[in-house]
Amino acid sequence: MAKALFGHVGGSDPRMVSEMRRLQKRVRDLEDEISRLQARNDQLSMAVTDATPGATEREPALA
């Protein structure tokens, strides 16, 4: 299957290898950014919950 992905004859194209490495680095960078943003979001969520006592207790809706 790898041969089908990289081309059966002549090996891999250096431009394609370079582009694949660039894209893999971009994916890693984006995954790191997602992790950082999720951690920050968790911090902010906890701060809001701590700042508003009883925030988890909701009043019943009017019928």
PDB file of N, CA, C and O in Angstrom:
ATOM      1  N   MET A   1       0.816  -1.185   0.000  1.00  0.00           N
ATOM      2  CA  MET A   1       0.000   0.000   0.000  1.00  0.00           C
ATOM      3  C   MET A   1       0.862   1.252   0.000  1.00  0.00           C
ATOM      4  O   MET A   1       0.495   2.247  -0.616  1.00  0.00           O
ATOM      5  N   ALA A   2       1.999   1.207   0.680  1.00  0.00           N
ATOM      6  CA  ALA A   2       2.886   2.365   0.699  1.00  0.00           C
ATOM      7  C   ALA A   2       3.367   2.691  -0.705  1.00  0.00           C
ATOM      8  O   ALA A   2       3.518   3.853  -1.064  1.00  0.00           O
ATOM      9  N   LYS A   3       3.586   1.658  -1.499  1.00  0.00           N
ATOM     10  CA  LYS A   3       4.014   1.902  -2.874  1.00  0.00           C
ATOM     11  C   LYS A   3       2.943   2.654  -3.640  1.00  0.00           C
ATOM     12  O   LYS A   3       3.242   3.517  -4.462  1.00  0.00           O
ATOM     13  N   ALA A   4       1.698   2.343  -3.372  1.00  0.00           N
ATOM     14  CA  ALA A   4       0.607   3.037  -4.057  1.00  0.00           C
ATOM     15  C   ALA A   4       0.554   4.501  -3.631  1.00  0.00           C
ATOM     16  O   ALA A   4       0.248   5.384  -4.431  1.00  0.00           O
ATOM     17  N   LEU A   5       0.869   4.770  -2.381  1.00  0.00           N
ATOM     18  CA  LEU A   5       0.831   6.144  -1.897  1.00  0.00           C
ATOM     19  C   LEU A   5       2.005   6.967  -2.415  1.00  0.00           C
ATOM     20  O   LEU A   5       1.874   8.139  -2.733  1.00  0.00           O
ATOM     21  N   PHE A   6       3.166   6.375  -2.498  1.00  0.00           N
ATOM     22  CA  PHE A   6       4.361   7.117  -2.879  1.00  0.00           C
ATOM     23  C   PHE A   6       4.761   6.924  -4.338  1.00  0.00           C
ATOM     24  O   PHE A   6       5.699   7.547  -4.801  1.00  0.00           O
ATOM     25  N   GLY A   7       4.101   6.101  -5.043  1.00  0.00           N
ATOM     26  CA  GLY A   7       4.442   5.861  -6.444  1.00  0.00           C
ATOM     27  C   GLY A   7       5.253   4.588  -6.565  1.00  0.00           C
ATOM     28  O   GLY A   7       6.269   4.427  -5.900  1.00  0.00           O
ATOM     29  N   HIS A   8       4.808   3.701  -7.412  1.00  0.00           N
ATOM     30  CA  HIS A   8       5.433   2.382  -7.531  1.00  0.00           C
ATOM     31  C   HIS A   8       6.789   2.461  -8.224  1.00  0.00           C
ATOM     32  O   HIS A   8       7.723   1.773  -7.860  1.00  0.00           O
ATOM     33  N   VAL A   9       6.926   3.322  -9.214  1.00  0.00           N
ATOM     34  CA  VAL A   9       8.157   3.373 -10.001  1.00  0.00           C
ATOM     35  C   VAL A   9       8.908   4.669  -9.682  1.00  0.00           C
ATOM     36  O   VAL A   9       8.321   5.737  -9.619  1.00  0.00           O
ATOM     37  N   GLY A  10      10.213   4.557  -9.468  1.00  0.00           N
ATOM     38  CA  GLY A  10      11.035   5.739  -9.347  1.00  0.00           C
ATOM     39  C   GLY A  10      11.168   6.301  -7.947  1.00  0.00           C
ATOM     40  O   GLY A  10      11.845   7.303  -7.764  1.00  0.00           O
ATOM     41  N   GLY A  11      10.562   5.711  -6.959  1.00  0.00           N
ATOM     42  CA  GLY A  11      10.691   6.214  -5.600  1.00  0.00           C
ATOM     43  C   GLY A  11       9.853   7.457  -5.354  1.00  0.00           C
ATOM     44  O   GLY A  11       9.031   7.854  -6.170  1.00  0.00           O
ATOM     45  N   SER A  12      10.110   8.093  -4.231  1.00  0.00           N
ATOM     46  CA  SER A  12       9.302   9.252  -3.870  1.00  0.00           C
ATOM     47  C   SER A  12       9.921  10.531  -4.437  1.00  0.00           C
ATOM     48  O   SER A  12      11.127  10.669  -4.546  1.00  0.00           O
ATOM     49  N   ASP A  13       9.070  11.444  -4.757  1.00  0.00           N
ATOM     50  CA  ASP A  13       9.468  12.751  -5.275  1.00  0.00           C
ATOM     51  C   ASP A  13       9.935  13.619  -4.115  1.00  0.00           C
ATOM     52  O   ASP A  13       9.205  13.778  -3.126  1.00  0.00           O
ATOM     53  N   PRO A  14      11.120  14.217  -4.188  1.00  0.00           N
ATOM     54  CA  PRO A  14      11.613  15.047  -3.084  1.00  0.00           C
ATOM     55  C   PRO A  14      10.674  16.214  -2.741  1.00  0.00           C
ATOM     56  O   PRO A  14      10.560  16.595  -1.579  1.00  0.00           O
ATOM     57  N   ARG A  15       9.997  16.760  -3.737  1.00  0.00           N
ATOM     58  CA  ARG A  15       9.052  17.847  -3.477  1.00  0.00           C
ATOM     59  C   ARG A  15       7.876  17.349  -2.657  1.00  0.00           C
ATOM     60  O   ARG A  15       7.381  18.046  -1.763  1.00  0.00           O
ATOM     61  N   MET A  16       7.423  16.141  -2.982  1.00  0.00           N
ATOM     62  CA  MET A  16       6.303  15.573  -2.244  1.00  0.00           C
ATOM     63  C   MET A  16       6.714  15.269  -0.796  1.00  0.00           C
ATOM     64  O   MET A  16       5.948  15.532   0.140  1.00  0.00           O
ATOM     65  N   VAL A  17       7.923  14.752  -0.617  1.00  0.00           N
ATOM     66  CA  VAL A  17       8.420  14.466   0.734  1.00  0.00           C
ATOM     67  C   VAL A  17       8.523  15.759   1.537  1.00  0.00           C
ATOM     68  O   VAL A  17       8.112  15.818   2.695  1.00  0.00           O
ATOM     69  N   SER A  18       9.035  16.801   0.909  1.00  0.00           N
ATOM     70  CA  SER A  18       9.148  18.092   1.576  1.00  0.00           C
ATOM     71  C   SER A  18       7.779  18.637   1.957  1.00  0.00           C
ATOM     72  O   SER A  18       7.581  19.136   3.074  1.00  0.00           O
ATOM     73  N   GLU A  19       6.831  18.549   1.049  1.00  0.00           N
ATOM     74  CA  GLU A  19       5.472  19.032   1.320  1.00  0.00           C
ATOM     75  C   GLU A  19       4.822  18.215   2.434  1.00  0.00           C
ATOM     76  O   GLU A  19       4.139  18.760   3.302  1.00  0.00           O
ATOM     77  N   MET A  20       5.042  16.905   2.427  1.00  0.00           N
ATOM     78  CA  MET A  20       4.465  16.048   3.460  1.00  0.00           C
ATOM     79  C   MET A  20       5.041  16.415   4.826  1.00  0.00           C
ATOM     80  O   MET A  20       4.299  16.506   5.808  1.00  0.00           O
ATOM     81  N   ARG A  21       6.332  16.666   4.896  1.00  0.00           N
ATOM     82  CA  ARG A  21       6.948  17.065   6.167  1.00  0.00           C
ATOM     83  C   ARG A  21       6.397  18.402   6.639  1.00  0.00           C
ATOM     84  O   ARG A  21       6.147  18.595   7.826  1.00  0.00           O
ATOM     85  N   ARG A  22       6.223  19.335   5.707  1.00  0.00           N
ATOM     86  CA  ARG A  22       5.680  20.640   6.051  1.00  0.00           C
ATOM     87  C   ARG A  22       4.262  20.500   6.612  1.00  0.00           C
ATOM     88  O   ARG A  22       3.913  21.106   7.628  1.00  0.00           O
ATOM     89  N   LEU A  23       3.462  19.660   5.965  1.00  0.00           N
ATOM     90  CA  LEU A  23       2.085  19.453   6.420  1.00  0.00           C
ATOM     91  C   LEU A  23       2.045  18.734   7.768  1.00  0.00           C
ATOM     92  O   LEU A  23       1.208  19.051   8.622  1.00  0.00           O
ATOM     93  N   GLN A  24       2.924  17.771   7.967  1.00  0.00           N
ATOM     94  CA  GLN A  24       2.969  17.075   9.251  1.00  0.00           C
ATOM     95  C   GLN A  24       3.341  18.039  10.376  1.00  0.00           C
ATOM     96  O   GLN A  24       2.772  17.979  11.465  1.00  0.00           O
ATOM     97  N   LYS A  25       4.289  18.936  10.105  1.00  0.00           N
ATOM     98  CA  LYS A  25       4.663  19.942  11.102  1.00  0.00           C
ATOM     99  C   LYS A  25       3.486  20.864  11.385  1.00  0.00           C
ATOM    100  O   LYS A  25       3.214  21.205  12.538  1.00  0.00           O
ATOM    101  N   ARG A  26       2.760  21.246  10.351  1.00  0.00           N
ATOM    102  CA  ARG A  26       1.599  22.122  10.523  1.00  0.00           C
ATOM    103  C   ARG A  26       0.533  21.437  11.379  1.00  0.00           C
ATOM    104  O   ARG A  26      -0.074  22.066  12.243  1.00  0.00           O
ATOM    105  N   VAL A  27       0.309  20.153  11.136  1.00  0.00           N
ATOM    106  CA  VAL A  27      -0.667  19.392  11.929  1.00  0.00           C
ATOM    107  C   VAL A  27      -0.231  19.350  13.391  1.00  0.00           C
ATOM    108  O   VAL A  27      -1.039  19.574  14.293  1.00  0.00           O
ATOM    109  N   ARG A  28       1.066  19.080  13.639  1.00  0.00           N
ATOM    110  CA  ARG A  28       1.561  19.060  15.024  1.00  0.00           C
ATOM    111  C   ARG A  28       1.378  20.422  15.684  1.00  0.00           C
ATOM    112  O   ARG A  28       0.966  20.506  16.839  1.00  0.00           O
ATOM    113  N   ASP A  29       1.691  21.491  14.943  1.00  0.00           N
ATOM    114  CA  ASP A  29       1.517  22.843  15.489  1.00  0.00           C
ATOM    115  C   ASP A  29       0.055  23.114  15.832  1.00  0.00           C
ATOM    116  O   ASP A  29      -0.252  23.688  16.879  1.00  0.00           O
ATOM    117  N   LEU A  30      -0.851  22.703  14.962  1.00  0.00           N
ATOM    118  CA  LEU A  30      -2.276  22.921  15.212  1.00  0.00           C
ATOM    119  C   LEU A  30      -2.762  22.083  16.387  1.00  0.00           C
ATOM    120  O   LEU A  30      -3.578  22.544  17.193  1.00  0.00           O
ATOM    121  N   GLU A  31      -2.271  20.857  16.514  1.00  0.00           N
ATOM    122  CA  GLU A  31      -2.647  20.021  17.655  1.00  0.00           C
ATOM    123  C   GLU A  31      -2.154  20.638  18.959  1.00  0.00           C
ATOM    124  O   GLU A  31      -2.879  20.626  19.970  1.00  0.00           O
ATOM    125  N   ASP A  32      -0.942  21.202  18.942  1.00  0.00           N
ATOM    126  CA  ASP A  32      -0.420  21.888  20.125  1.00  0.00           C
ATOM    127  C   ASP A  32      -1.286  23.101  20.470  1.00  0.00           C
ATOM    128  O   ASP A  32      -1.564  23.364  21.644  1.00  0.00           O
ATOM    129  N   GLU A  33      -1.704  23.840  19.458  1.00  0.00           N
ATOM    130  CA  GLU A  33      -2.553  25.010  19.674  1.00  0.00           C
ATOM    131  C   GLU A  33      -3.902  24.596  20.260  1.00  0.00           C
ATOM    132  O   GLU A  33      -4.429  25.250  21.158  1.00  0.00           O
ATOM    133  N   ILE A  34      -4.465  23.501  19.767  1.00  0.00           N
ATOM    134  CA  ILE A  34      -5.731  22.997  20.302  1.00  0.00           C
ATOM    135  C   ILE A  34      -5.572  22.644  21.777  1.00  0.00           C
ATOM    136  O   ILE A  34      -6.411  23.004  22.605  1.00  0.00           O
ATOM    137  N   SER A  35      -4.491  21.963  22.121  1.00  0.00           N
ATOM    138  CA  SER A  35      -4.255  21.592  23.518  1.00  0.00           C
ATOM    139  C   SER A  35      -4.129  22.831  24.395  1.00  0.00           C
ATOM    140  O   SER A  35      -4.695  22.894  25.498  1.00  0.00           O
ATOM    141  N   ARG A  36      -3.400  23.832  23.909  1.00  0.00           N
ATOM    142  CA  ARG A  36      -3.221  25.067  24.669  1.00  0.00           C
ATOM    143  C   ARG A  36      -4.566  25.780  24.866  1.00  0.00           C
ATOM    144  O   ARG A  36      -4.889  26.234  25.963  1.00  0.00           O
ATOM    145  N   LEU A  37      -5.362  25.849  23.803  1.00  0.00           N
ATOM    146  CA  LEU A  37      -6.656  26.520  23.895  1.00  0.00           C
ATOM    147  C   LEU A  37      -7.629  25.766  24.799  1.00  0.00           C
ATOM    148  O   LEU A  37      -8.394  26.379  25.545  1.00  0.00           O
ATOM    149  N   GLN A  38      -7.600  24.438  24.746  1.00  0.00           N
ATOM    150  CA  GLN A  38      -8.468  23.657  25.625  1.00  0.00           C
ATOM    151  C   GLN A  38      -8.100  23.863  27.086  1.00  0.00           C
ATOM    152  O   GLN A  38      -8.974  24.001  27.945  1.00  0.00           O
ATOM    153  N   ALA A  39      -6.794  23.908  27.366  1.00  0.00           N
ATOM    154  CA  ALA A  39      -6.352  24.143  28.739  1.00  0.00           C
ATOM    155  C   ALA A  39      -6.788  25.531  29.202  1.00  0.00           C
ATOM    156  O   ALA A  39      -7.269  25.698  30.337  1.00  0.00           O
ATOM    157  N   ARG A  40      -6.637  26.517  28.346  1.00  0.00           N
ATOM    158  CA  ARG A  40      -7.044  27.887  28.697  1.00  0.00           C
ATOM    159  C   ARG A  40      -8.561  27.959  28.903  1.00  0.00           C
ATOM    160  O   ARG A  40      -9.041  28.622  29.824  1.00  0.00           O
ATOM    161  N   ASN A  41      -9.306  27.269  28.053  1.00  0.00           N
ATOM    162  CA  ASN A  41     -10.757  27.245  28.189  1.00  0.00           C
ATOM    163  C   ASN A  41     -11.165  26.601  29.515  1.00  0.00           C
ATOM    164  O   ASN A  41     -12.071  27.089  30.195  1.00  0.00           O
ATOM    165  N   ASP A  42     -10.493  25.531  29.890  1.00  0.00           N
ATOM    166  CA  ASP A  42     -10.775  24.890  31.173  1.00  0.00           C
ATOM    167  C   ASP A  42     -10.505  25.841  32.336  1.00  0.00           C
ATOM    168  O   ASP A  42     -11.286  25.900  33.286  1.00  0.00           O
ATOM    169  N   GLN A  43      -9.390  26.589  32.252  1.00  0.00           N
ATOM    170  CA  GLN A  43      -9.065  27.559  33.295  1.00  0.00           C
ATOM    171  C   GLN A  43     -10.155  28.621  33.397  1.00  0.00           C
ATOM    172  O   GLN A  43     -10.598  28.974  34.498  1.00  0.00           O
ATOM    173  N   LEU A  44     -10.577  29.148  32.270  1.00  0.00           N
ATOM    174  CA  LEU A  44     -11.599  30.186  32.271  1.00  0.00           C
ATOM    175  C   LEU A  44     -12.933  29.656  32.782  1.00  0.00           C
ATOM    176  O   LEU A  44     -13.640  30.343  33.523  1.00  0.00           O
ATOM    177  N   SER A  45     -13.277  28.440  32.404  1.00  0.00           N
ATOM    178  CA  SER A  45     -14.528  27.832  32.875  1.00  0.00           C
ATOM    179  C   SER A  45     -14.516  27.671  34.388  1.00  0.00           C
ATOM    180  O   SER A  45     -15.515  27.947  35.049  1.00  0.00           O
ATOM    181  N   MET A  46     -13.378  27.238  34.926  1.00  0.00           N
ATOM    182  CA  MET A  46     -13.279  27.076  36.378  1.00  0.00           C
ATOM    183  C   MET A  46     -13.345  28.441  37.063  1.00  0.00           C
ATOM    184  O   MET A  46     -13.963  28.569  38.119  1.00  0.00           O
ATOM    185  N   ALA A  47     -12.743  29.447  36.473  1.00  0.00           N
ATOM    186  CA  ALA A  47     -12.767  30.791  37.066  1.00  0.00           C
ATOM    187  C   ALA A  47     -14.188  31.337  37.091  1.00  0.00           C
ATOM    188  O   ALA A  47     -14.599  31.955  38.070  1.00  0.00           O
ATOM    189  N   VAL A  48     -14.948  31.105  36.032  1.00  0.00           N
ATOM    190  CA  VAL A  48     -16.333  31.578  35.990  1.00  0.00           C
ATOM    191  C   VAL A  48     -17.166  30.838  37.015  1.00  0.00           C
ATOM    192  O   VAL A  48     -17.969  31.441  37.730  1.00  0.00           O
ATOM    193  N   THR A  49     -16.970  29.554  37.131  1.00  0.00           N
ATOM    194  CA  THR A  49     -17.717  28.749  38.097  1.00  0.00           C
ATOM    195  C   THR A  49     -17.377  29.183  39.519  1.00  0.00           C
ATOM    196  O   THR A  49     -18.260  29.301  40.368  1.00  0.00           O
ATOM    197  N   ASP A  50     -16.094  29.462  39.776  1.00  0.00           N
ATOM    198  CA  ASP A  50     -15.679  29.901  41.111  1.00  0.00           C
ATOM    199  C   ASP A  50     -16.204  31.302  41.425  1.00  0.00           C
ATOM    200  O   ASP A  50     -16.516  31.604  42.571  1.00  0.00           O
ATOM    201  N   ALA A  51     -16.315  32.153  40.427  1.00  0.00           N
ATOM    202  CA  ALA A  51     -16.732  33.537  40.638  1.00  0.00           C
ATOM    203  C   ALA A  51     -18.233  33.669  40.844  1.00  0.00           C
ATOM    204  O   ALA A  51     -18.706  34.652  41.399  1.00  0.00           O
ATOM    205  N   THR A  52     -19.006  32.691  40.399  1.00  0.00           N
ATOM    206  CA  THR A  52     -20.457  32.765  40.524  1.00  0.00           C
ATOM    207  C   THR A  52     -20.946  31.625  41.413  1.00  0.00           C
ATOM    208  O   THR A  52     -21.189  30.529  40.935  1.00  0.00           O
ATOM    209  N   PRO A  53     -21.054  31.888  42.706  1.00  0.00           N
ATOM    210  CA  PRO A  53     -21.527  30.829  43.601  1.00  0.00           C
ATOM    211  C   PRO A  53     -22.943  30.392  43.226  1.00  0.00           C
ATOM    212  O   PRO A  53     -23.786  31.206  42.879  1.00  0.00           O
ATOM    213  N   GLY A  54     -23.145  29.099  43.259  1.00  0.00           N
ATOM    214  CA  GLY A  54     -24.463  28.560  42.930  1.00  0.00           C
ATOM    215  C   GLY A  54     -24.723  28.526  41.437  1.00  0.00           C
ATOM    216  O   GLY A  54     -25.868  28.365  41.020  1.00  0.00           O
ATOM    217  N   ALA A  55     -23.669  28.662  40.637  1.00  0.00           N
ATOM    218  CA  ALA A  55     -23.861  28.675  39.179  1.00  0.00           C
ATOM    219  C   ALA A  55     -24.358  27.330  38.675  1.00  0.00           C
ATOM    220  O   ALA A  55     -25.047  27.269  37.649  1.00  0.00           O
ATOM    221  N   THR A  56     -24.045  26.265  39.414  1.00  0.00           N
ATOM    222  CA  THR A  56     -24.490  24.954  38.977  1.00  0.00           C
ATOM    223  C   THR A  56     -25.943  24.703  39.368  1.00  0.00           C
ATOM    224  O   THR A  56     -26.572  23.811  38.813  1.00  0.00           O
ATOM    225  N   GLU A  57     -26.447  25.478  40.326  1.00  0.00           N
ATOM    226  CA  GLU A  57     -27.835  25.323  40.750  1.00  0.00           C
ATOM    227  C   GLU A  57     -28.706  26.245  39.897  1.00  0.00           C
ATOM    228  O   GLU A  57     -28.547  27.453  39.914  1.00  0.00           O
ATOM    229  N   ARG A  58     -29.604  25.676  39.176  1.00  0.00           N
ATOM    230  CA  ARG A  58     -30.457  26.486  38.307  1.00  0.00           C
ATOM    231  C   ARG A  58     -31.879  26.487  38.839  1.00  0.00           C
ATOM    232  O   ARG A  58     -32.345  25.504  39.403  1.00  0.00           O
ATOM    233  N   GLU A  59     -32.533  27.597  38.619  1.00  0.00           N
ATOM    234  CA  GLU A  59     -33.921  27.692  39.029  1.00  0.00           C
ATOM    235  C   GLU A  59     -34.783  26.982  37.984  1.00  0.00           C
ATOM    236  O   GLU A  59     -34.454  26.963  36.802  1.00  0.00           O
ATOM    237  N   PRO A  60     -35.878  26.395  38.430  1.00  0.00           N
ATOM    238  CA  PRO A  60     -36.751  25.719  37.451  1.00  0.00           C
ATOM    239  C   PRO A  60     -37.365  26.730  36.486  1.00  0.00           C
ATOM    240  O   PRO A  60     -37.600  27.884  36.838  1.00  0.00           O
ATOM    241  N   ALA A  61     -37.593  26.266  35.293  1.00  0.00           N
ATOM    242  CA  ALA A  61     -38.195  27.134  34.279  1.00  0.00           C
ATOM    243  C   ALA A  61     -39.668  27.353  34.602  1.00  0.00           C
ATOM    244  O   ALA A  61     -40.332  26.536  35.235  1.00  0.00           O
ATOM    245  N   LEU A  62     -40.155  28.472  34.169  1.00  0.00           N
ATOM    246  CA  LEU A  62     -41.578  28.774  34.383  1.00  0.00           C
ATOM    247  C   LEU A  62     -42.413  27.891  33.460  1.00  0.00           C
ATOM    248  O   LEU A  62     -42.091  27.701  32.298  1.00  0.00           O
ATOM    249  N   ALA A  63     -43.516  27.391  34.003  1.00  0.00           N
ATOM    250  CA  ALA A  63     -44.360  26.506  33.196  1.00  0.00           C
ATOM    251  C   ALA A  63     -45.456  27.265  32.492  1.00  0.00           C
ATOM    252  O   ALA A  63     -45.913  28.269  32.844  1.00  0.00           O
TER     253      ALA A  63
END
